[in-house]
Amino acid sequence: MLQSLAGSSCGRLVERHRSAWCFGLLVLGYLLYLVFGAVVFSSVELPYEDLLRQELRKLKRRFLEQHECLSEAQLERFLGRVLEASNYGVSALGNASGSWNWDFTSALFFASTVLSTTGYGHTVPLSDGGKAFCIIYSIIGIPFTLLFLTAVVQRVTIHVTRRPVLYVHRRWGFSKQLVALVHAVLLGVATVSCFFFIPAAVFSVLEDDWNFLESFYFCFISLSTIGLGDYVPGEGYNQKFRELYKLGITCYLLLGLVAMLVVLETFCELHELKKFRKMFYVKKDKDEDQVHIMEHDQLSFSSSRTGWGGAGRGFALFVLGEYKSQNDIVTSTRRR
């Protein structure tokens, strides 16, 4: 009797604080995933770094032996200056691109990477005035970009996702959840094909020293706004039509970013994912939910944006108000 009472009380306690338990498991899982990534990256990349360090030490020793008139301190100062210039996008190599880093098309490409928070880091402002303007430009431009992307994605999602799903549901009577799931998968496959595989094949042809994997890697790192900067197109020696090429890449990045956000929004509207996300949220009263629907909309967008551009500038879910999407569909149904 006592055991059954204790078991039932424990069950009620767990059920009452279910959201807190789920959130705790979520935090634990995220920390374990971070540790897992660190272990894998360290085990894979550390041997290559060690080999590169050994190779550089051998080259440096051999160079000093062949040029006895040059001291190690002088060589260190020279290499330090070359590396400093390289960090600002200026190369000392004879076969480096002869084009300027701050012509109009290159500056336009840089502005797009700043506003989208991709930030490759291959070109950075040299002057104090440029650095100060970059801060002011970003403070105004990043929220402006958020507003722009929100408006674009909301309109595209209506025509690409919500209306087709509602039409198939009403026309053939299939389950709306099933139609939405199939549509999300097909949309994801089409987006990956058009903005990852096809551009990767194009980049592998246009960039002399890129293979398909490296090109696909660039597409993913760019459209997920991680922007590591180890691969940047249009920086090769004697790049043909460099200005037009840079302009095309800028358009590709903006369109690809919109497409990625539309796909993420489509998946976030799936009933299964909504139900899964609610496991980790703090439950609210119905009256409070109705009062703060618009606030929840904006908070969802802000939190997703933090992951989109800020979490290592990594890949994130673009959640644009699950309540509003339901209301839009209901309103559209009533009008028809």
Tab-separated table of C-alpha atoms in Angstrom:
chain	number	residue	atom	x	y	z
A	1	MET	CA	0.000	0.000	0.000
A	2	LEU	CA	2.775	2.427	0.976
A	3	GLN	CA	4.774	1.487	-2.113
A	4	SER	CA	1.840	2.189	-4.411
A	5	LEU	CA	1.206	5.558	-2.755
A	6	ALA	CA	4.874	6.472	-3.024
A	7	GLY	CA	4.957	5.405	-6.656
A	8	SER	CA	1.856	7.431	-7.515
A	9	SER	CA	3.181	10.514	-5.690
A	10	CYS	CA	6.500	10.234	-7.536
A	11	GLY	CA	4.646	9.874	-10.818
A	12	ARG	CA	2.571	12.985	-10.107
A	13	LEU	CA	5.711	14.884	-9.123
A	14	VAL	CA	7.471	13.925	-12.356
A	15	GLU	CA	4.402	14.781	-14.434
A	16	ARG	CA	3.999	18.133	-12.684
A	17	HIS	CA	7.587	19.115	-13.427
A	18	ARG	CA	7.825	17.338	-16.750
A	19	SER	CA	8.844	20.501	-18.614
A	20	ALA	CA	11.687	21.133	-16.167
A	21	TRP	CA	12.945	17.557	-16.484
A	22	CYS	CA	12.832	17.770	-20.270
A	23	PHE	CA	14.663	21.070	-20.199
A	24	GLY	CA	17.332	19.600	-17.947
A	25	LEU	CA	17.785	16.681	-20.337
A	26	LEU	CA	17.955	19.154	-23.223
A	27	VAL	CA	20.763	21.115	-21.521
A	28	LEU	CA	22.616	17.909	-20.693
A	29	GLY	CA	22.234	16.623	-24.240
A	30	TYR	CA	23.504	19.905	-25.674
A	31	LEU	CA	26.587	19.899	-23.433
A	32	LEU	CA	27.317	16.281	-24.343
A	33	TYR	CA	26.957	17.166	-28.029
A	34	LEU	CA	29.475	20.008	-27.583
A	35	VAL	CA	31.927	17.629	-25.894
A	36	PHE	CA	31.355	15.037	-28.613
A	37	GLY	CA	32.139	17.596	-31.308
A	38	ALA	CA	35.286	18.732	-29.504
A	39	VAL	CA	36.533	15.156	-29.160
A	40	VAL	CA	35.908	14.328	-32.825
A	41	PHE	CA	37.432	17.552	-34.173
A	42	SER	CA	40.463	17.204	-31.920
A	43	SER	CA	41.101	13.576	-32.847
A	44	VAL	CA	40.672	14.244	-36.579
A	45	GLU	CA	42.462	17.586	-36.978
A	46	LEU	CA	45.237	17.415	-34.381
A	47	PRO	CA	47.432	14.955	-36.352
A	48	TYR	CA	47.208	17.169	-39.471
A	49	GLU	CA	48.150	20.231	-37.430
A	50	ASP	CA	51.160	18.403	-35.982
A	51	LEU	CA	52.354	17.363	-39.457
A	52	LEU	CA	51.975	20.925	-40.728
A	53	ARG	CA	53.942	22.321	-37.791
A	54	GLN	CA	56.767	19.858	-38.418
A	55	GLU	CA	56.819	20.697	-42.108
A	56	LEU	CA	57.003	24.442	-41.403
A	57	ARG	CA	59.852	23.979	-38.918
A	58	LYS	CA	61.814	21.974	-41.496
A	59	LEU	CA	61.227	24.559	-44.224
A	60	LYS	CA	62.266	27.379	-41.930
A	61	ARG	CA	65.439	25.562	-40.841
A	62	ARG	CA	66.354	24.725	-44.423
A	63	PHE	CA	65.755	28.314	-45.578
A	64	LEU	CA	68.021	29.713	-42.839
A	65	GLU	CA	70.725	27.201	-43.728
A	66	GLN	CA	70.588	28.287	-47.380
A	67	HIS	CA	70.626	32.013	-46.488
A	68	GLU	CA	73.156	32.391	-43.724
A	69	CYS	CA	73.192	36.180	-44.088
A	70	LEU	CA	69.629	36.290	-42.792
A	71	SER	CA	69.095	35.897	-39.052
A	72	GLU	CA	66.147	34.083	-37.537
A	73	ALA	CA	64.881	37.302	-35.924
A	74	GLN	CA	64.800	39.088	-39.286
A	75	LEU	CA	62.925	36.189	-40.849
A	76	GLU	CA	60.444	36.196	-37.968
A	77	ARG	CA	59.746	39.913	-38.432
A	78	PHE	CA	59.274	39.481	-42.164
A	79	LEU	CA	56.913	36.513	-41.778
A	80	GLY	CA	54.981	38.336	-39.071
A	81	ARG	CA	54.397	41.292	-41.358
A	82	VAL	CA	53.337	39.027	-44.235
A	83	LEU	CA	50.875	37.169	-42.010
A	84	GLU	CA	49.485	40.441	-40.656
A	85	ALA	CA	48.864	41.682	-44.191
A	86	SER	CA	47.317	38.337	-45.115
A	87	ASN	CA	44.849	38.695	-42.231
A	88	TYR	CA	43.652	41.912	-43.900
A	89	GLY	CA	43.207	40.206	-47.264
A	90	VAL	CA	46.487	41.416	-48.791
A	91	SER	CA	48.779	38.673	-50.089
A	92	ALA	CA	52.507	38.955	-50.706
A	93	LEU	CA	52.546	36.105	-53.211
A	94	GLY	CA	53.439	36.873	-56.803
A	95	ASN	CA	50.542	34.831	-58.147
A	96	ALA	CA	47.969	36.447	-55.875
A	97	SER	CA	44.952	38.143	-57.364
A	98	GLY	CA	45.830	41.544	-58.744
A	99	SER	CA	42.341	42.893	-58.049
A	100	TRP	CA	41.642	45.194	-55.161
A	101	ASN	CA	39.780	43.959	-52.105
A	102	TRP	CA	37.722	47.131	-51.809
A	103	ASP	CA	36.408	47.786	-55.286
A	104	PHE	CA	32.624	48.180	-55.517
A	105	THR	CA	31.677	44.536	-56.118
A	106	SER	CA	34.059	43.292	-53.411
A	107	ALA	CA	32.694	45.899	-50.993
A	108	LEU	CA	29.140	44.846	-51.892
A	109	PHE	CA	30.062	41.227	-51.202
A	110	PHE	CA	31.582	42.276	-47.867
A	111	ALA	CA	28.466	44.273	-46.920
A	112	SER	CA	26.241	41.262	-47.645
A	113	THR	CA	28.385	39.015	-45.433
A	114	VAL	CA	28.230	41.587	-42.626
A	115	LEU	CA	24.462	42.058	-42.751
A	116	SER	CA	23.808	38.309	-42.989
A	117	THR	CA	26.332	37.730	-40.147
A	118	THR	CA	28.214	35.248	-42.326
A	119	GLY	CA	31.477	37.144	-41.941
A	120	TYR	CA	34.114	35.130	-43.807
A	121	GLY	CA	36.911	37.230	-42.327
A	122	HIS	CA	39.036	37.150	-45.496
A	123	THR	CA	38.584	40.913	-45.919
A	124	VAL	CA	38.301	43.274	-42.971
A	125	PRO	CA	38.418	47.062	-42.581
A	126	LEU	CA	41.971	48.415	-42.459
A	127	SER	CA	41.367	51.935	-41.136
A	128	ASP	CA	39.888	53.084	-37.841
A	129	GLY	CA	37.204	54.940	-39.774
A	130	GLY	CA	36.265	51.739	-41.615
A	131	LYS	CA	36.041	49.805	-38.345
A	132	ALA	CA	33.883	52.490	-36.731
A	133	PHE	CA	31.572	52.638	-39.759
A	134	CYS	CA	31.326	48.809	-39.762
A	135	ILE	CA	30.037	48.914	-36.166
A	136	ILE	CA	27.426	51.594	-36.902
A	137	TYR	CA	26.474	49.953	-40.210
A	138	SER	CA	25.974	46.586	-38.483
A	139	ILE	CA	23.946	48.010	-35.591
A	140	ILE	CA	21.447	49.459	-38.045
A	141	GLY	CA	21.799	46.903	-40.838
A	142	ILE	CA	21.439	43.619	-38.968
A	143	PRO	CA	17.995	44.440	-37.477
A	144	PHE	CA	17.057	45.864	-40.893
A	145	THR	CA	18.099	42.553	-42.455
A	146	LEU	CA	16.013	40.665	-39.879
A	147	LEU	CA	12.971	42.741	-40.771
A	148	PHE	CA	13.603	42.254	-44.475
A	149	LEU	CA	14.072	38.486	-44.182
A	150	THR	CA	11.026	38.145	-41.936
A	151	ALA	CA	8.808	39.905	-44.479
A	152	VAL	CA	10.222	37.961	-47.428
A	153	VAL	CA	10.053	34.559	-45.738
A	154	GLN	CA	6.516	35.189	-44.481
A	155	ARG	CA	5.286	35.976	-47.982
A	156	VAL	CA	7.190	33.163	-49.659
A	157	THR	CA	6.006	30.654	-47.058
A	158	ILE	CA	2.359	31.518	-47.735
A	159	HIS	CA	2.704	30.805	-51.465
A	160	VAL	CA	5.195	27.928	-51.267
A	161	THR	CA	4.020	26.055	-48.185
A	162	ARG	CA	0.685	26.978	-46.639
A	163	ARG	CA	-1.462	27.408	-49.739
A	164	PRO	CA	-0.208	24.236	-51.515
A	165	VAL	CA	-0.718	22.163	-48.362
A	166	LEU	CA	-4.200	23.571	-47.833
A	167	TYR	CA	-5.084	23.058	-51.502
A	168	VAL	CA	-4.053	19.383	-51.516
A	169	HIS	CA	-5.849	18.826	-48.222
A	170	ARG	CA	-9.084	20.362	-49.488
A	171	ARG	CA	-8.861	19.018	-53.067
A	172	TRP	CA	-8.089	15.356	-52.347
A	173	GLY	CA	-8.961	15.070	-48.673
A	174	PHE	CA	-5.588	13.837	-47.452
A	175	SER	CA	-4.593	14.417	-43.857
A	176	LYS	CA	-3.174	17.893	-43.440
A	177	GLN	CA	-0.348	16.593	-41.239
A	178	LEU	CA	0.633	13.997	-43.826
A	179	VAL	CA	0.483	16.510	-46.676
A	180	ALA	CA	2.579	18.997	-44.695
A	181	LEU	CA	5.200	16.338	-43.915
A	182	VAL	CA	5.499	15.170	-47.523
A	183	HIS	CA	5.600	18.767	-48.748
A	184	ALA	CA	8.356	19.669	-46.267
A	185	VAL	CA	10.478	16.717	-47.363
A	186	LEU	CA	10.038	17.523	-51.071
A	187	LEU	CA	10.781	21.193	-50.463
A	188	GLY	CA	13.908	20.264	-48.520
A	189	VAL	CA	15.130	17.972	-51.293
A	190	ALA	CA	14.508	20.647	-53.932
A	191	THR	CA	16.320	23.300	-51.879
A	192	VAL	CA	19.323	21.073	-51.229
A	193	SER	CA	19.526	20.256	-54.930
A	194	CYS	CA	19.169	23.837	-56.175
A	195	PHE	CA	21.287	25.595	-53.556
A	196	PHE	CA	23.837	22.958	-52.565
A	197	PHE	CA	24.505	20.239	-55.146
A	198	ILE	CA	24.134	22.320	-58.322
A	199	PRO	CA	26.105	25.339	-57.002
A	200	ALA	CA	28.769	22.987	-55.634
A	201	ALA	CA	29.202	21.481	-59.095
A	202	VAL	CA	29.435	24.983	-60.576
A	203	PHE	CA	32.007	26.158	-58.012
A	204	SER	CA	34.107	23.024	-58.528
A	205	VAL	CA	34.390	24.011	-62.199
A	206	LEU	CA	34.905	27.757	-61.750
A	207	GLU	CA	37.381	27.488	-58.873
A	208	ASP	CA	40.595	25.805	-60.020
A	209	ASP	CA	41.683	24.391	-56.669
A	210	TRP	CA	38.261	23.332	-55.345
A	211	ASN	CA	36.884	19.823	-55.621
A	212	PHE	CA	33.199	18.968	-55.231
A	213	LEU	CA	33.445	18.293	-51.481
A	214	GLU	CA	35.177	21.607	-50.857
A	215	SER	CA	32.582	23.406	-52.979
A	216	PHE	CA	29.709	21.733	-51.136
A	217	TYR	CA	31.450	22.591	-47.863
A	218	PHE	CA	31.568	26.259	-48.901
A	219	CYS	CA	27.858	26.261	-49.817
A	220	PHE	CA	26.854	24.773	-46.474
A	221	ILE	CA	29.155	26.964	-44.390
A	222	SER	CA	27.873	30.055	-46.215
A	223	LEU	CA	24.122	29.386	-46.245
A	224	SER	CA	24.178	28.274	-42.622
A	225	THR	CA	25.924	31.642	-41.891
A	226	ILE	CA	28.819	29.910	-40.125
A	227	GLY	CA	31.237	31.646	-42.473
A	228	LEU	CA	34.598	30.204	-41.477
A	229	GLY	CA	36.361	31.989	-44.325
A	230	ASP	CA	38.719	29.166	-45.278
A	231	TYR	CA	37.072	29.000	-48.711
A	232	VAL	CA	36.051	32.218	-50.458
A	233	PRO	CA	35.221	32.226	-54.196
A	234	GLY	CA	36.567	34.755	-56.621
A	235	GLU	CA	39.941	35.147	-54.925
A	236	GLY	CA	41.967	33.071	-57.365
A	237	TYR	CA	44.755	34.280	-59.618
A	238	ASN	CA	43.480	35.994	-62.785
A	239	GLN	CA	39.852	35.218	-62.011
A	240	LYS	CA	37.844	35.908	-65.179
A	241	PHE	CA	34.947	38.369	-64.894
A	242	ARG	CA	35.721	38.790	-61.211
A	243	GLU	CA	33.298	41.702	-60.664
A	244	LEU	CA	30.385	39.863	-62.284
A	245	TYR	CA	31.358	36.680	-60.442
A	246	LYS	CA	31.327	38.467	-57.069
A	247	LEU	CA	27.951	40.017	-57.855
A	248	GLY	CA	26.532	36.604	-58.764
A	249	ILE	CA	27.848	35.093	-55.520
A	250	THR	CA	26.227	37.897	-53.531
A	251	CYS	CA	22.850	37.187	-55.170
A	252	TYR	CA	23.319	33.453	-54.584
A	253	LEU	CA	23.992	33.970	-50.878
A	254	LEU	CA	20.929	36.178	-50.373
A	255	LEU	CA	18.578	33.903	-52.333
A	256	GLY	CA	20.026	30.797	-50.697
A	257	LEU	CA	19.574	32.291	-47.253
A	258	VAL	CA	15.917	33.046	-47.970
A	259	ALA	CA	15.407	29.514	-49.305
A	260	MET	CA	17.020	27.998	-46.212
A	261	LEU	CA	14.808	30.030	-43.896
A	262	VAL	CA	11.679	29.090	-45.845
A	263	VAL	CA	12.559	25.397	-45.508
A	264	LEU	CA	13.256	25.779	-41.789
A	265	GLU	CA	9.988	27.633	-41.288
A	266	THR	CA	8.161	24.893	-43.201
A	267	PHE	CA	9.612	22.201	-40.964
A	268	CYS	CA	8.925	24.265	-37.841
A	269	GLU	CA	5.235	24.398	-38.770
A	270	LEU	CA	4.957	20.609	-38.763
A	271	HIS	CA	2.664	19.352	-36.048
A	272	GLU	CA	5.189	16.780	-34.865
A	273	LEU	CA	7.930	19.357	-34.371
A	274	LYS	CA	5.573	21.769	-32.636
A	275	LYS	CA	4.592	19.035	-30.215
A	276	PHE	CA	8.238	18.112	-29.661
A	277	ARG	CA	9.265	21.725	-28.988
A	278	LYS	CA	6.496	22.217	-26.443
A	279	MET	CA	8.072	19.512	-24.281
A	280	PHE	CA	10.846	21.970	-23.384
A	281	TYR	CA	8.749	25.118	-22.968
A	282	VAL	CA	7.310	26.495	-19.741
A	283	LYS	CA	3.565	25.992	-19.763
A	284	LYS	CA	1.429	29.144	-19.691
A	285	ASP	CA	-2.184	29.798	-18.861
A	286	LYS	CA	-4.540	30.097	-21.805
A	287	ASP	CA	-5.405	33.701	-20.972
A	288	GLU	CA	-1.736	34.613	-20.821
A	289	ASP	CA	-1.111	32.907	-24.161
A	290	GLN	CA	-3.902	34.850	-25.837
A	291	VAL	CA	-2.628	38.157	-24.474
A	292	HIS	CA	0.977	37.534	-25.515
A	293	ILE	CA	0.594	35.856	-28.928
A	294	MET	CA	2.342	38.685	-30.729
A	295	GLU	CA	5.095	38.822	-28.110
A	296	HIS	CA	5.633	35.090	-28.522
A	297	ASP	CA	5.912	35.669	-32.277
A	298	GLN	CA	8.705	38.166	-31.836
A	299	LEU	CA	10.495	36.202	-29.129
A	300	SER	CA	10.483	33.110	-31.304
A	301	PHE	CA	12.065	35.068	-34.128
A	302	SER	CA	14.666	36.635	-31.824
A	303	SER	CA	15.674	33.334	-30.256
A	304	SER	CA	15.992	31.669	-33.640
A	305	ARG	CA	18.054	34.596	-34.882
A	306	THR	CA	20.461	34.171	-31.958
A	307	GLY	CA	21.191	30.667	-33.134
A	308	TRP	CA	21.144	31.610	-36.804
A	309	GLY	CA	23.846	34.251	-36.642
A	310	GLY	CA	25.259	34.124	-33.155
A	311	ALA	CA	25.716	30.550	-31.927
A	312	GLY	CA	29.069	30.221	-33.541
A	313	ARG	CA	27.173	31.863	-36.331
A	314	GLY	CA	25.791	28.452	-36.877
A	315	PHE	CA	22.820	26.733	-38.238
A	316	ALA	CA	19.533	27.492	-36.394
A	317	LEU	CA	15.783	27.034	-36.478
A	318	PHE	CA	13.899	30.004	-37.866
A	319	VAL	CA	10.694	29.859	-35.807
A	320	LEU	CA	8.159	32.487	-36.870
A	321	GLY	CA	5.244	32.096	-34.470
A	322	GLU	CA	3.511	28.783	-34.354
A	323	TYR	CA	0.266	30.319	-33.138
A	324	LYS	CA	0.076	32.824	-35.982
A	325	SER	CA	0.609	30.187	-38.658
A	326	GLN	CA	-2.336	28.209	-37.310
A	327	ASN	CA	-4.516	31.318	-37.261
A	328	ASP	CA	-3.513	32.177	-40.846
A	329	ILE	CA	-4.556	28.736	-42.073
A	330	VAL	CA	-7.879	28.887	-40.201
A	331	THR	CA	-8.576	32.364	-41.581
A	332	SER	CA	-7.739	31.261	-45.110
A	333	THR	CA	-10.023	28.255	-44.775
A	334	ARG	CA	-12.935	30.376	-43.587
A	335	ARG	CA	-12.518	32.816	-46.470
A	336	ARG	CA	-12.686	30.004	-49.010
